[in-house]
């Protein structure tokens, strides 16, 4: 059974940093592109970033470039999102999500980690 | 920037069929696959249709997807509506290195 479990969420002050982790199990993690998608309270889904299976291809939403960094450790079956210079508008639930094998869509989602940016 | 537009809300009665549209702002909706996600209140999203019209295992065949080139739109069709289908539905595609989500449609089954 595919499982994606996020951790590392919490309350952080504006301008602060936070690192989210996603532990994957039930599939060959190193074979799949992985993603982060976020959802602000009461709002829709917003793609954050994607990283290819071997980390050779990385992309970010235009609005987030320079502040967020995605990475992965295939030996640990883990995905990460380092977030810096956080703002109130970054408050959201952050979902770890596995890409479909051959297209830019998602087949499995984690349960999400809440990040709250507030003083 | 490419955008996907969905109706804010739709409602229908149990047992009926509902269609949720997702219209591309420019170019051709067929240039990249369209995927559909269901999000029940308080839960994470789940995938109900991928690659325009493919259904993941475990998703009932009451869910189907289609593409209409003439209107540059994709549709999610849910037949035999059940109260458990009440949820937010999001379409998603890809354009110029960006993943694009529609704004979401709230389906009410009443």
GROMACS .gro file of C-alpha atoms in nm:
model
  229
    1UNK     CA    1   0.000   0.000   0.000
    2UNK     CA    2   0.136   0.340  -0.101
    3UNK     CA    3   0.181   0.570   0.197
    4UNK     CA    4   0.306   0.927   0.210
    5UNK     CA    5   0.343   1.078   0.556
    6UNK     CA    6   0.432   1.445   0.597
    7UNK     CA    7   0.594   1.591   0.906
    8UNK     CA    8   0.760   1.912   1.019
    9UNK     CA    9   0.464   2.148   1.001
   10UNK     CA   10   0.391   2.403   1.270
   11UNK     CA   11   0.382   2.767   1.367
   12UNK     CA   12   0.661   2.994   1.240
   13UNK     CA   13   0.709   3.370   1.253
   14UNK     CA   14   0.716   3.581   0.936
   15UNK     CA   15   1.064   3.575   0.789
   16UNK     CA   16   1.138   3.240   0.949
   17UNK     CA   17   1.225   2.903   0.801
   18UNK     CA   18   1.079   2.554   0.818
   19UNK     CA   19   1.161   2.216   0.667
   20UNK     CA   20   0.890   1.971   0.573
   21UNK     CA   21   0.959   1.600   0.529
   22UNK     CA   22   0.762   1.327   0.357
   23UNK     CA   23   0.828   0.961   0.433
   24UNK     CA   24   0.727   0.730   0.150
   25UNK     CA   25   0.654   0.358   0.167
   26UNK     CA   26   0.482   0.085  -0.029
   27UNK     CA   27   0.647   0.161  -0.363
   28UNK     CA   28   0.988   0.209  -0.526
   29UNK     CA   29   1.040   0.572  -0.425
   30UNK     CA   30   1.348   0.618  -0.642
   31UNK     CA   31   1.147   0.552  -0.959
   32UNK     CA   32   0.896   0.834  -0.925
   33UNK     CA   33   0.884   1.210  -0.965
   34UNK     CA   34   0.754   1.366  -0.643
   35UNK     CA   35   0.574   1.690  -0.574
   36UNK     CA   36   0.455   1.937  -0.314
   37UNK     CA   37   0.110   2.092  -0.348
   38UNK     CA   38  -0.037   2.337  -0.099
   39UNK     CA   39  -0.382   2.460   0.000
   40UNK     CA   40  -0.440   2.782   0.189
   41UNK     CA   41  -0.731   2.781   0.436
   42UNK     CA   42  -1.061   2.780   0.245
   43UNK     CA   43  -0.881   2.804  -0.091
   44UNK     CA   44  -0.799   2.577  -0.382
   45UNK     CA   45  -0.498   2.362  -0.464
   46UNK     CA   46  -0.171   2.524  -0.571
   47UNK     CA   47   0.129   2.339  -0.712
   48UNK     CA   48   0.452   2.425  -0.529
   49UNK     CA   49   0.736   2.216  -0.673
   50UNK     CA   50   0.838   1.893  -0.848
   51UNK     CA   51   1.156   1.686  -0.841
   52UNK     CA   52   1.237   1.404  -1.080
   53UNK     CA   53   1.332   1.056  -0.963
   54UNK     CA   54   1.706   1.120  -0.972
   55UNK     CA   55   1.684   1.490  -0.877
   56UNK     CA   56   1.808   1.597  -1.218
   57UNK     CA   57   1.496   1.795  -1.298
   58UNK     CA   58   1.350   2.038  -1.044
   59UNK     CA   59   1.086   2.303  -1.096
   60UNK     CA   60   0.900   2.555  -0.883
   61UNK     CA   61   0.592   2.769  -0.911
   62UNK     CA   62   0.705   3.109  -1.041
   63UNK     CA   63   0.579   3.287  -0.729
   64UNK     CA   64   0.797   3.073  -0.500
   65UNK     CA   65   1.130   3.060  -0.679
   66UNK     CA   66   1.419   3.156  -0.457
   67UNK     CA   67   1.243   3.097  -0.125
   68UNK     CA   68   1.159   2.725  -0.138
   69UNK     CA   69   1.395   2.434  -0.210
   70UNK     CA   70   1.281   2.081  -0.287
   71UNK     CA   71   1.509   1.782  -0.238
   72UNK     CA   72   1.494   1.408  -0.189
   73UNK     CA   73   1.696   1.124  -0.041
   74UNK     CA   74   1.625   0.805  -0.230
   75UNK     CA   75   1.824   0.599   0.019
   76UNK     CA   76   1.584   0.712   0.292
   77UNK     CA   77   1.268   0.713   0.074
   78UNK     CA   78   1.213   1.073   0.176
   79UNK     CA   79   1.111   1.400   0.016
   80UNK     CA   80   1.182   1.743   0.163
   81UNK     CA   81   1.075   2.104   0.126
   82UNK     CA   82   1.295   2.373   0.277
   83UNK     CA   83   1.097   2.696   0.313
   84UNK     CA   84   1.259   3.029   0.398
   85UNK     CA   85   1.158   3.395   0.423
   86UNK     CA   86   0.810   3.274   0.508
   87UNK     CA   87   0.512   3.508   0.472
   88UNK     CA   88   0.156   3.501   0.597
   89UNK     CA   89   0.035   3.395   0.253
   90UNK     CA   90   0.244   3.078   0.283
   91UNK     CA   91   0.005   2.958   0.555
   92UNK     CA   92  -0.141   2.639   0.412
   93UNK     CA   93  -0.165   2.264   0.431
   94UNK     CA   94   0.127   2.121   0.233
   95UNK     CA   95   0.067   1.790   0.060
   96UNK     CA   96   0.334   1.547  -0.055
   97UNK     CA   97   0.218   1.381  -0.375
   98UNK     CA   98   0.346   1.113  -0.610
   99UNK     CA   99   0.346   1.182  -0.982
  100UNK     CA  100   0.186   0.952  -1.232
  101UNK     CA  101   0.455   0.744  -1.396
  102UNK     CA  102   0.424   0.895  -1.744
  103UNK     CA  103   0.248   1.226  -1.711
  104UNK     CA  104   0.240   1.543  -1.502
  105UNK     CA  105  -0.041   1.454  -1.270
  106UNK     CA  106  -0.078   1.292  -0.929
  107UNK     CA  107  -0.185   0.943  -0.836
  108UNK     CA  108  -0.127   0.939  -0.459
  109UNK     CA  109  -0.146   1.212  -0.196
  110UNK     CA  110  -0.028   1.237   0.162
  111UNK     CA  111  -0.254   1.361   0.440
  112UNK     CA  112  -0.084   1.698   0.458
  113UNK     CA  113   0.111   1.909   0.705
  114UNK     CA  114  -0.019   2.243   0.829
  115UNK     CA  115   0.219   2.538   0.818
  116UNK     CA  116   0.106   2.854   0.993
  117UNK     CA  117   0.303   3.175   0.947
  118UNK     CA  118   0.209   3.426   1.212
  119UNK     CA  119   0.368   3.651   1.471
  120UNK     CA  120  -0.043   3.247  -1.820
  121UNK     CA  121  -0.249   2.940  -1.890
  122UNK     CA  122  -0.553   2.902  -1.664
  123UNK     CA  123  -0.823   2.642  -1.609
  124UNK     CA  124  -1.172   2.770  -1.527
  125UNK     CA  125  -1.430   2.563  -1.342
  126UNK     CA  126  -1.782   2.653  -1.225
  127UNK     CA  127  -1.779   2.751  -0.860
  128UNK     CA  128  -2.056   2.510  -0.767
  129UNK     CA  129  -2.299   2.257  -0.908
  130UNK     CA  130  -2.580   2.064  -0.747
  131UNK     CA  131  -2.786   1.764  -0.845
  132UNK     CA  132  -3.008   1.500  -0.692
  133UNK     CA  133  -2.905   1.149  -0.592
  134UNK     CA  134  -2.922   0.905  -0.881
  135UNK     CA  135  -2.882   1.176  -1.145
  136UNK     CA  136  -2.583   1.261  -1.365
  137UNK     CA  137  -2.370   1.574  -1.326
  138UNK     CA  138  -2.101   1.719  -1.551
  139UNK     CA  139  -1.826   1.946  -1.420
  140UNK     CA  140  -1.644   2.147  -1.685
  141UNK     CA  141  -1.285   2.269  -1.695
  142UNK     CA  142  -1.206   2.522  -1.969
  143UNK     CA  143  -0.858   2.615  -2.085
  144UNK     CA  144  -0.778   2.984  -2.129
  145UNK     CA  145  -0.565   2.949  -2.439
  146UNK     CA  146  -0.399   2.702  -2.670
  147UNK     CA  147  -0.540   2.353  -2.691
  148UNK     CA  148  -0.666   2.156  -2.392
  149UNK     CA  149  -0.535   1.849  -2.572
  150UNK     CA  150  -0.174   1.968  -2.556
  151UNK     CA  151  -0.136   1.807  -2.214
  152UNK     CA  152  -0.338   1.558  -2.015
  153UNK     CA  153  -0.612   1.672  -1.778
  154UNK     CA  154  -0.648   1.506  -1.438
  155UNK     CA  155  -0.929   1.529  -1.183
  156UNK     CA  156  -0.913   1.520  -0.804
  157UNK     CA  157  -1.182   1.479  -0.541
  158UNK     CA  158  -1.152   1.639  -0.199
  159UNK     CA  159  -1.409   1.557   0.063
  160UNK     CA  160  -1.447   1.800   0.355
  161UNK     CA  161  -1.159   1.772   0.599
  162UNK     CA  162  -0.969   1.522   0.385
  163UNK     CA  163  -0.673   1.517   0.150
  164UNK     CA  164  -0.741   1.511  -0.223
  165UNK     CA  165  -0.764   1.182  -0.409
  166UNK     CA  166  -0.740   1.109  -0.780
  167UNK     CA  167  -1.060   1.011  -0.959
  168UNK     CA  168  -0.958   1.053  -1.326
  169UNK     CA  169  -0.609   1.075  -1.476
  170UNK     CA  170  -0.482   1.134  -1.830
  171UNK     CA  171  -0.815   1.273  -1.953
  172UNK     CA  172  -1.027   0.961  -1.908
  173UNK     CA  173  -0.846   0.691  -1.711
  174UNK     CA  174  -0.987   0.570  -1.384
  175UNK     CA  175  -0.759   0.456  -1.099
  176UNK     CA  176  -0.830   0.120  -0.947
  177UNK     CA  177  -1.091   0.152  -0.677
  178UNK     CA  178  -1.272   0.446  -0.836
  179UNK     CA  179  -1.625   0.347  -0.938
  180UNK     CA  180  -1.709   0.341  -1.308
  181UNK     CA  181  -1.972   0.607  -1.233
  182UNK     CA  182  -1.681   0.850  -1.276
  183UNK     CA  183  -1.564   0.928  -1.629
  184UNK     CA  184  -1.371   1.199  -1.808
  185UNK     CA  185  -1.381   1.349  -2.154
  186UNK     CA  186  -1.221   1.617  -2.370
  187UNK     CA  187  -1.402   1.853  -2.610
  188UNK     CA  188  -1.170   2.020  -2.858
  189UNK     CA  189  -1.440   2.251  -2.991
  190UNK     CA  190  -1.485   2.421  -2.655
  191UNK     CA  191  -1.127   2.369  -2.537
  192UNK     CA  192  -1.258   2.201  -2.227
  193UNK     CA  193  -1.243   1.884  -2.023
  194UNK     CA  194  -1.532   1.736  -1.831
  195UNK     CA  195  -1.577   1.514  -1.531
  196UNK     CA  196  -1.901   1.318  -1.551
  197UNK     CA  197  -2.047   1.148  -1.245
  198UNK     CA  198  -2.348   0.927  -1.300
  199UNK     CA  199  -2.578   0.763  -1.046
  200UNK     CA  200  -2.492   1.033  -0.793
  201UNK     CA  201  -2.455   0.930  -0.432
  202UNK     CA  202  -2.444   1.150  -0.125
  203UNK     CA  203  -2.083   1.037  -0.072
  204UNK     CA  204  -1.989   1.212  -0.399
  205UNK     CA  205  -2.047   1.549  -0.231
  206UNK     CA  206  -1.703   1.710  -0.242
  207UNK     CA  207  -1.482   1.966  -0.410
  208UNK     CA  208  -1.346   1.863  -0.750
  209UNK     CA  209  -1.033   2.007  -0.911
  210UNK     CA  210  -0.903   1.970  -1.265
  211UNK     CA  211  -0.529   1.998  -1.332
  212UNK     CA  212  -0.305   2.018  -1.636
  213UNK     CA  213   0.039   2.142  -1.734
  214UNK     CA  214   0.176   2.431  -1.937
  215UNK     CA  215   0.524   2.579  -1.985
  216UNK     CA  216   0.688   2.408  -1.687
  217UNK     CA  217   0.396   2.491  -1.457
  218UNK     CA  218   0.131   2.266  -1.316
  219UNK     CA  219  -0.204   2.442  -1.332
  220UNK     CA  220  -0.508   2.369  -1.115
  221UNK     CA  221  -0.860   2.485  -1.178
  222UNK     CA  222  -1.022   2.683  -0.898
  223UNK     CA  223  -1.237   2.389  -0.790
  224UNK     CA  224  -1.606   2.305  -0.808
  225UNK     CA  225  -1.817   2.232  -0.504
  226UNK     CA  226  -2.060   1.949  -0.581
  227UNK     CA  227  -2.369   1.934  -0.365
  228UNK     CA  228  -2.584   1.621  -0.380
  229UNK     CA  229  -2.925   1.701  -0.244
   0.00000   0.00000   0.00000
